Structure formats: structure tokens, C-alpha cells
Amino acid sequence: MFVTLAVVHTWPLAAAPAHWSRVDPGDGALNVWTVGWVAHTLAHHPTQLFNANIFYPERLTLAYSEAMLVQGVFALPVMALGGSAVLAYNVSLLAGFALTGWAFCLLAYRWTGKWSAGYVAGSLAAFNAHSLVQFTHMQFLHPEFIALMLFALDRLMQTRRTRDAVMLGVGFALQGLTSVYMLVFAAWTMIFAVVSRIREWWRDGGMPMVARLVTSAAVAALVMAPYLFAYVRVHEAMGFVRTVGEEEPASISNYLATTSRLHYAWWSQPFVDDATSNTFPGIVALLLVLLAWCDRRNTSDARFRMVMAVAAGCALVSV
């Protein structure tokens, strides 16, 4: 279902995926090269992954930007079979849409027991006014592991089992390996999710839960260590750094801005002109959130409050 939706929402991309792609901005061409390089090198010379074929004779040049290792893994079969970097990129792009929808569908089904809720949630998570204008930003098209993180954290709150703590750590690490941006977003997501349920887990014995959360963090750090170490070495050797002071804070315009064709032409263009990112989630998504908020059965549910705390907290941090 979600593979089909990915093809429909991105049509006509699937008609010629080896030739068509959106590479007009610089990020588009850079990310096609990155995904192709990672996929090719993982198949042939994995130990040389970060020594990319740019800026010779400098080393660790892949870490000059986003490595996107997970996206490269999805593209690996294409490159191994002799496909082009454009085809590899498009396969990974479609996989990101489909897997995001599938993961959030499963999450909603597990939490509600209803497949209808799962399909709606999965469709909104994967295909929305934000994601569908990000074709040149593969970093943002693989958020499927956020669903795994939320599922694992909720399970950990209920079962207090070490295996759920490990699942949480693995989910966090996989999300971090998709993008350094997503690593930062995932960290804030977990902070607000854990804090929102602090009464629940502290009342029943706080220190054992703290120990399990530390276990999750240790698992994530262990998995990501080689990946992050390359960035640390580049920082030390080249002085590359991006500080908070260099970033532009979000404004209300960001959350009302989208270049999605219907919205842009109808009402969003003035906000796009003033915004630093296109972050409008979509009218259907907003209406369903408001509808859910009006139901007391939801607001009394710990899971609902958790995801609302994540949404509100991350929006607050963005400004």
C-alpha cells in the first residue's frame, strides 16, 4: 500500500527513475552524489567510506556534509547491479516515503488496535505538505525510525525490560545515521517524550528507569561512534563547526510556509517569501490533530500527551 502511495505521490518519477530527478538546487546534485558514493563504497571499499572522491588529497571529505548512511544502504543494491547514482537516489527516496508510512502505520495500529487509524497516520506521516517538497533533501525523507523510537520508549515505560531499552537505542542510532540534522531532532524528541512521562516512571521507581535510559544511550553511542568520530576528526583537522548562533530561528511564517503547488498558489506564497523553511504540515493533519485534542479520551492517554509534548516542545525549541 505505501509503496503504491509513494509512486502515486511522486508521479511521474517512477516512469523513468534512472533519468529523472530534481537536482536543480545545489543540495539535490550533492545528495545524489552522496547517496551514490555511499552505496558504491559500502559494496566495494567499506573501509574507505569517508575518504570520498572529492577535494583530493584531503581525507574524510564525506564528512564535509551529510553522509546519509542509511539512505546509502537502501541504494546499495542499485549501485551493486550497475545502476546509476540517479536511480540509486530515487530508489532510496521512494523507500523513505514508503517505510515512513509503513512504520507510523504500524505504530498507530499497535497503539489503537485499528488499521484505519494506522493507514491515516502512516499517510500523514509520509505524504504531507512538508515532506513532498523535500525531494532535494534526502536527510528529511527517512524519519521512519522516529516511529520505532516512540514505540520502544512506550514499551520501556510499561515493561521496564532491558530489551526494550536496547530497541530504543538502536532506533535512535538508526535515525541518527540518516542525518546529523535528524540526530538533533531525534534527541529533542526523546527529551520531551521522556520528560512528559516523568511522573509515570518516577513514581514506580525512578532509578531503574534512569539506568535503562542510560543503557539506551550507551547502545546508541556505540552504534554511531565510528560515524560521529569521522565528523570529530574533520572538526579537529579543518576547524569546521556550525554553532547555534549561525542558525536562523523559526517564526510563524515557517509553519505557514509551503511550496506545495495547491497551497502555494492559494494562500502560502506571502509566508514563503518571509520564511527560512517550509514547515507547514498540511490542512488535513492540522484538522485531525485539533479533532483529536477535543476528545477527552485522547487527552487522558499518556501516549497522546507524549506526542503532543514532543510536537509542542520541538516547535518551541525551533524559535
PDB file of N, CA, C and O in Angstrom, residues 27 31 66 68 71 89 92-93 96-97 100 104 125-128 130-146 175 178-185 242 247 276-279:
ATOM      1  N   ASP A  27      21.763  21.409  -3.405  1.00  0.00           N
ATOM      2  CA  ASP A  27      21.600  20.279  -2.496  1.00  0.00           C
ATOM      3  C   ASP A  27      21.186  19.017  -3.231  1.00  0.00           C
ATOM      4  O   ASP A  27      21.570  17.910  -2.851  1.00  0.00           O
ATOM      5  N   ASN A  31      23.363  15.613  -2.957  1.00  0.00           N
ATOM      6  CA  ASN A  31      22.815  14.434  -2.286  1.00  0.00           C
ATOM      7  C   ASN A  31      22.722  13.229  -3.205  1.00  0.00           C
ATOM      8  O   ASN A  31      22.844  12.083  -2.749  1.00  0.00           O
ATOM      9  N   GLU A  66      26.553  15.919   4.931  1.00  0.00           N
ATOM     10  CA  GLU A  66      25.804  14.780   5.468  1.00  0.00           C
ATOM     11  C   GLU A  66      26.220  13.489   4.768  1.00  0.00           C
ATOM     12  O   GLU A  66      26.224  13.421   3.536  1.00  0.00           O
ATOM     13  N   MET A  68      24.604  10.405   5.320  1.00  0.00           N
ATOM     14  CA  MET A  68      23.357   9.695   4.997  1.00  0.00           C
ATOM     15  C   MET A  68      23.594   8.204   4.755  1.00  0.00           C
ATOM     16  O   MET A  68      23.296   7.659   3.694  1.00  0.00           O
ATOM     17  N   GLN A  71      20.412   5.950   4.002  1.00  0.00           N
ATOM     18  CA  GLN A  71      19.933   6.139   2.636  1.00  0.00           C
ATOM     19  C   GLN A  71      20.838   5.419   1.645  1.00  0.00           C
ATOM     20  O   GLN A  71      20.371   4.854   0.649  1.00  0.00           O
ATOM     21  N   TYR A  89      19.493   7.077  -5.967  1.00  0.00           N
ATOM     22  CA  TYR A  89      18.880   8.134  -5.158  1.00  0.00           C
ATOM     23  C   TYR A  89      17.359   7.994  -5.149  1.00  0.00           C
ATOM     24  O   TYR A  89      16.716   8.076  -4.098  1.00  0.00           O
ATOM     25  N   SER A  92      16.124   5.104  -3.044  1.00  0.00           N
ATOM     26  CA  SER A  92      16.186   5.444  -1.626  1.00  0.00           C
ATOM     27  C   SER A  92      15.111   6.454  -1.254  1.00  0.00           C
ATOM     28  O   SER A  92      14.532   6.378  -0.161  1.00  0.00           O
ATOM     29  N   LEU A  93      14.818   7.386  -2.142  1.00  0.00           N
ATOM     30  CA  LEU A  93      13.769   8.378  -1.898  1.00  0.00           C
ATOM     31  C   LEU A  93      12.414   7.696  -1.750  1.00  0.00           C
ATOM     32  O   LEU A  93      11.674   7.942  -0.791  1.00  0.00           O
ATOM     33  N   GLY A  96      12.184   5.798   1.439  1.00  0.00           N
ATOM     34  CA  GLY A  96      11.945   6.655   2.590  1.00  0.00           C
ATOM     35  C   GLY A  96      10.473   6.969   2.772  1.00  0.00           C
ATOM     36  O   GLY A  96       9.938   6.875   3.883  1.00  0.00           O
ATOM     37  N   PHE A  97       9.802   7.333   1.682  1.00  0.00           N
ATOM     38  CA  PHE A  97       8.367   7.600   1.757  1.00  0.00           C
ATOM     39  C   PHE A  97       7.602   6.356   2.218  1.00  0.00           C
ATOM     40  O   PHE A  97       6.764   6.420   3.122  1.00  0.00           O
ATOM     41  N   THR A 100       8.466   5.203   5.906  1.00  0.00           N
ATOM     42  CA  THR A 100       7.917   6.128   6.888  1.00  0.00           C
ATOM     43  C   THR A 100       6.426   5.875   7.075  1.00  0.00           C
ATOM     44  O   THR A 100       5.930   5.780   8.204  1.00  0.00           O
ATOM     45  N   PHE A 104       4.864   4.336  10.715  1.00  0.00           N
ATOM     46  CA  PHE A 104       3.876   5.062  11.509  1.00  0.00           C
ATOM     47  C   PHE A 104       2.506   4.389  11.446  1.00  0.00           C
ATOM     48  O   PHE A 104       1.706   4.511  12.386  1.00  0.00           O
ATOM     49  N   ALA A 125       2.083  10.913   7.946  1.00  0.00           N
ATOM     50  CA  ALA A 125       3.499  11.000   8.316  1.00  0.00           C
ATOM     51  C   ALA A 125       4.397  11.034   7.086  1.00  0.00           C
ATOM     52  O   ALA A 125       5.409  11.746   7.055  1.00  0.00           O
ATOM     53  N   ALA A 126       4.044  10.257   6.074  1.00  0.00           N
ATOM     54  CA  ALA A 126       4.914  10.133   4.898  1.00  0.00           C
ATOM     55  C   ALA A 126       4.626  11.180   3.830  1.00  0.00           C
ATOM     56  O   ALA A 126       5.557  11.714   3.219  1.00  0.00           O
ATOM     57  N   PHE A 127       3.355  11.467   3.595  1.00  0.00           N
ATOM     58  CA  PHE A 127       2.971  12.301   2.454  1.00  0.00           C
ATOM     59  C   PHE A 127       2.223  13.525   2.968  1.00  0.00           C
ATOM     60  O   PHE A 127       1.014  13.492   3.188  1.00  0.00           O
ATOM     61  N   ASN A 128       2.951  14.597   3.163  1.00  0.00           N
ATOM     62  CA  ASN A 128       2.350  15.815   3.705  1.00  0.00           C
ATOM     63  C   ASN A 128       2.963  17.027   3.011  1.00  0.00           C
ATOM     64  O   ASN A 128       3.884  16.894   2.200  1.00  0.00           O
ATOM     65  N   HIS A 130       4.933  19.181   3.969  1.00  0.00           N
ATOM     66  CA  HIS A 130       6.364  19.374   4.230  1.00  0.00           C
ATOM     67  C   HIS A 130       7.211  18.373   3.445  1.00  0.00           C
ATOM     68  O   HIS A 130       8.114  18.751   2.697  1.00  0.00           O
ATOM     69  N   SER A 131       6.913  17.090   3.604  1.00  0.00           N
ATOM     70  CA  SER A 131       7.782  16.062   3.010  1.00  0.00           C
ATOM     71  C   SER A 131       7.765  16.093   1.484  1.00  0.00           C
ATOM     72  O   SER A 131       8.789  15.834   0.838  1.00  0.00           O
ATOM     73  N   LEU A 132       6.636  16.418   0.896  1.00  0.00           N
ATOM     74  CA  LEU A 132       6.526  16.340  -0.553  1.00  0.00           C
ATOM     75  C   LEU A 132       7.198  17.487  -1.293  1.00  0.00           C
ATOM     76  O   LEU A 132       7.212  17.514  -2.522  1.00  0.00           O
ATOM     77  N   VAL A 133       7.772  18.445  -0.555  1.00  0.00           N
ATOM     78  CA  VAL A 133       8.575  19.482  -1.209  1.00  0.00           C
ATOM     79  C   VAL A 133      10.048  19.352  -0.832  1.00  0.00           C
ATOM     80  O   VAL A 133      10.824  20.290  -1.008  1.00  0.00           O
ATOM     81  N   GLN A 134      10.434  18.183  -0.318  1.00  0.00           N
ATOM     82  CA  GLN A 134      11.812  17.979   0.141  1.00  0.00           C
ATOM     83  C   GLN A 134      12.593  16.998  -0.742  1.00  0.00           C
ATOM     84  O   GLN A 134      13.494  16.328  -0.265  1.00  0.00           O
ATOM     85  N   PHE A 135      12.265  16.914  -2.021  1.00  0.00           N
ATOM     86  CA  PHE A 135      12.905  15.926  -2.887  1.00  0.00           C
ATOM     87  C   PHE A 135      14.417  16.087  -2.959  1.00  0.00           C
ATOM     88  O   PHE A 135      15.137  15.131  -3.215  1.00  0.00           O
ATOM     89  N   THR A 136      14.917  17.291  -2.767  1.00  0.00           N
ATOM     90  CA  THR A 136      16.367  17.505  -2.839  1.00  0.00           C
ATOM     91  C   THR A 136      17.033  17.339  -1.482  1.00  0.00           C
ATOM     92  O   THR A 136      18.251  17.452  -1.380  1.00  0.00           O
ATOM     93  N   HIS A 137      16.231  17.075  -0.440  1.00  0.00           N
ATOM     94  CA  HIS A 137      16.774  16.946   0.921  1.00  0.00           C
ATOM     95  C   HIS A 137      16.486  15.549   1.446  1.00  0.00           C
ATOM     96  O   HIS A 137      15.551  15.343   2.225  1.00  0.00           O
ATOM     97  N   MET A 138      17.308  14.597   1.002  1.00  0.00           N
ATOM     98  CA  MET A 138      17.119  13.218   1.426  1.00  0.00           C
ATOM     99  C   MET A 138      17.248  13.070   2.939  1.00  0.00           C
ATOM    100  O   MET A 138      16.734  12.107   3.524  1.00  0.00           O
ATOM    101  N   GLN A 139      17.906  14.018   3.588  1.00  0.00           N
ATOM    102  CA  GLN A 139      18.052  13.965   5.046  1.00  0.00           C
ATOM    103  C   GLN A 139      16.705  13.848   5.743  1.00  0.00           C
ATOM    104  O   GLN A 139      16.593  13.215   6.795  1.00  0.00           O
ATOM    105  N   PHE A 140      15.680  14.486   5.188  1.00  0.00           N
ATOM    106  CA  PHE A 140      14.391  14.582   5.872  1.00  0.00           C
ATOM    107  C   PHE A 140      13.368  13.555   5.387  1.00  0.00           C
ATOM    108  O   PHE A 140      12.228  13.570   5.850  1.00  0.00           O
ATOM    109  N   LEU A 141      13.758  12.697   4.468  1.00  0.00           N
ATOM    110  CA  LEU A 141      12.797  11.765   3.875  1.00  0.00           C
ATOM    111  C   LEU A 141      12.892  10.358   4.459  1.00  0.00           C
ATOM    112  O   LEU A 141      12.257   9.442   3.960  1.00  0.00           O
ATOM    113  N   HIS A 142      13.682  10.193   5.515  1.00  0.00           N
ATOM    114  CA  HIS A 142      13.769   8.889   6.184  1.00  0.00           C
ATOM    115  C   HIS A 142      13.567   9.047   7.698  1.00  0.00           C
ATOM    116  O   HIS A 142      14.430   8.663   8.482  1.00  0.00           O
ATOM    117  N   PRO A 143      12.397   9.556   8.128  1.00  0.00           N
ATOM    118  CA  PRO A 143      12.131   9.665   9.573  1.00  0.00           C
ATOM    119  C   PRO A 143      11.440   8.434  10.133  1.00  0.00           C
ATOM    120  O   PRO A 143      10.842   8.501  11.207  1.00  0.00           O
ATOM    121  N   GLU A 144      11.514   7.300   9.434  1.00  0.00           N
ATOM    122  CA  GLU A 144      10.767   6.108   9.868  1.00  0.00           C
ATOM    123  C   GLU A 144      11.174   5.599  11.240  1.00  0.00           C
ATOM    124  O   GLU A 144      10.365   4.989  11.959  1.00  0.00           O
ATOM    125  N   PHE A 145      12.407   5.881  11.640  1.00  0.00           N
ATOM    126  CA  PHE A 145      12.884   5.348  12.923  1.00  0.00           C
ATOM    127  C   PHE A 145      12.357   6.154  14.112  1.00  0.00           C
ATOM    128  O   PHE A 145      12.461   5.694  15.249  1.00  0.00           O
ATOM    129  N   ILE A 146      11.785   7.342  13.854  1.00  0.00           N
ATOM    130  CA  ILE A 146      11.107   8.067  14.924  1.00  0.00           C
ATOM    131  C   ILE A 146       9.954   7.214  15.460  1.00  0.00           C
ATOM    132  O   ILE A 146       9.705   7.159  16.671  1.00  0.00           O
ATOM    133  N   GLN A 175      18.155   6.360  13.341  1.00  0.00           N
ATOM    134  CA  GLN A 175      17.693   7.683  12.923  1.00  0.00           C
ATOM    135  C   GLN A 175      18.860   8.651  12.818  1.00  0.00           C
ATOM    136  O   GLN A 175      18.934   9.464  11.895  1.00  0.00           O
ATOM    137  N   THR A 178      20.781   8.469   9.580  1.00  0.00           N
ATOM    138  CA  THR A 178      20.187   9.033   8.372  1.00  0.00           C
ATOM    139  C   THR A 178      20.664  10.451   8.123  1.00  0.00           C
ATOM    140  O   THR A 178      20.710  10.908   6.978  1.00  0.00           O
ATOM    141  N   SER A 179      21.024  11.174   9.213  1.00  0.00           N
ATOM    142  CA  SER A 179      21.366  12.578   9.053  1.00  0.00           C
ATOM    143  C   SER A 179      21.759  13.155  10.403  1.00  0.00           C
ATOM    144  O   SER A 179      21.180  12.800  11.432  1.00  0.00           O
ATOM    145  N   VAL A 180      22.723  14.057  10.403  1.00  0.00           N
ATOM    146  CA  VAL A 180      23.065  14.760  11.642  1.00  0.00           C
ATOM    147  C   VAL A 180      21.907  15.659  12.066  1.00  0.00           C
ATOM    148  O   VAL A 180      21.626  15.813  13.251  1.00  0.00           O
ATOM    149  N   TYR A 181      21.223  16.248  11.091  1.00  0.00           N
ATOM    150  CA  TYR A 181      20.022  17.018  11.416  1.00  0.00           C
ATOM    151  C   TYR A 181      19.022  16.143  12.171  1.00  0.00           C
ATOM    152  O   TYR A 181      18.476  16.534  13.208  1.00  0.00           O
ATOM    153  N   MET A 182      18.743  14.955  11.619  1.00  0.00           N
ATOM    154  CA  MET A 182      17.766  14.076  12.245  1.00  0.00           C
ATOM    155  C   MET A 182      18.254  13.559  13.590  1.00  0.00           C
ATOM    156  O   MET A 182      17.457  13.246  14.466  1.00  0.00           O
ATOM    157  N   LEU A 183      19.565  13.475  13.762  1.00  0.00           N
ATOM    158  CA  LEU A 183      20.114  13.102  15.070  1.00  0.00           C
ATOM    159  C   LEU A 183      19.737  14.156  16.116  1.00  0.00           C
ATOM    160  O   LEU A 183      19.321  13.825  17.233  1.00  0.00           O
ATOM    161  N   VAL A 184      19.866  15.421  15.750  1.00  0.00           N
ATOM    162  CA  VAL A 184      19.498  16.507  16.667  1.00  0.00           C
ATOM    163  C   VAL A 184      17.998  16.474  16.940  1.00  0.00           C
ATOM    164  O   VAL A 184      17.547  16.573  18.088  1.00  0.00           O
ATOM    165  N   PHE A 185      17.191  16.317  15.885  1.00  0.00           N
ATOM    166  CA  PHE A 185      15.736  16.278  16.066  1.00  0.00           C
ATOM    167  C   PHE A 185      15.326  15.095  16.932  1.00  0.00           C
ATOM    168  O   PHE A 185      14.428  15.199  17.774  1.00  0.00           O
ATOM    169  N   ARG A 242      29.499  24.364  13.205  1.00  0.00           N
ATOM    170  CA  ARG A 242      28.262  25.102  12.954  1.00  0.00           C
ATOM    171  C   ARG A 242      27.630  25.375  14.311  1.00  0.00           C
ATOM    172  O   ARG A 242      27.156  24.459  14.970  1.00  0.00           O
ATOM    173  N   GLU A 247      22.518  29.733  13.171  1.00  0.00           N
ATOM    174  CA  GLU A 247      21.214  29.284  12.687  1.00  0.00           C
ATOM    175  C   GLU A 247      20.173  30.390  12.828  1.00  0.00           C
ATOM    176  O   GLU A 247      20.234  31.206  13.746  1.00  0.00           O
ATOM    177  N   THR A 276      12.249  30.851   6.539  1.00  0.00           N
ATOM    178  CA  THR A 276      13.564  30.232   6.329  1.00  0.00           C
ATOM    179  C   THR A 276      13.445  28.743   6.045  1.00  0.00           C
ATOM    180  O   THR A 276      14.432  28.088   5.719  1.00  0.00           O
ATOM    181  N   SER A 277      12.245  28.172   6.195  1.00  0.00           N
ATOM    182  CA  SER A 277      11.996  26.768   5.841  1.00  0.00           C
ATOM    183  C   SER A 277      10.515  26.590   5.579  1.00  0.00           C
ATOM    184  O   SER A 277       9.689  27.378   6.060  1.00  0.00           O
ATOM    185  N   ASN A 278      10.182  25.569   4.811  1.00  0.00           N
ATOM    186  CA  ASN A 278       8.780  25.271   4.511  1.00  0.00           C
ATOM    187  C   ASN A 278       8.308  24.167   5.445  1.00  0.00           C
ATOM    188  O   ASN A 278       8.557  22.991   5.202  1.00  0.00           O
ATOM    189  N   THR A 279       7.614  24.537   6.513  1.00  0.00           N
ATOM    190  CA  THR A 279       7.333  23.591   7.585  1.00  0.00           C
ATOM    191  C   THR A 279       5.840  23.397   7.820  1.00  0.00           C
ATOM    192  O   THR A 279       5.447  22.796   8.815  1.00  0.00           O
TER     193      THR A 279
END
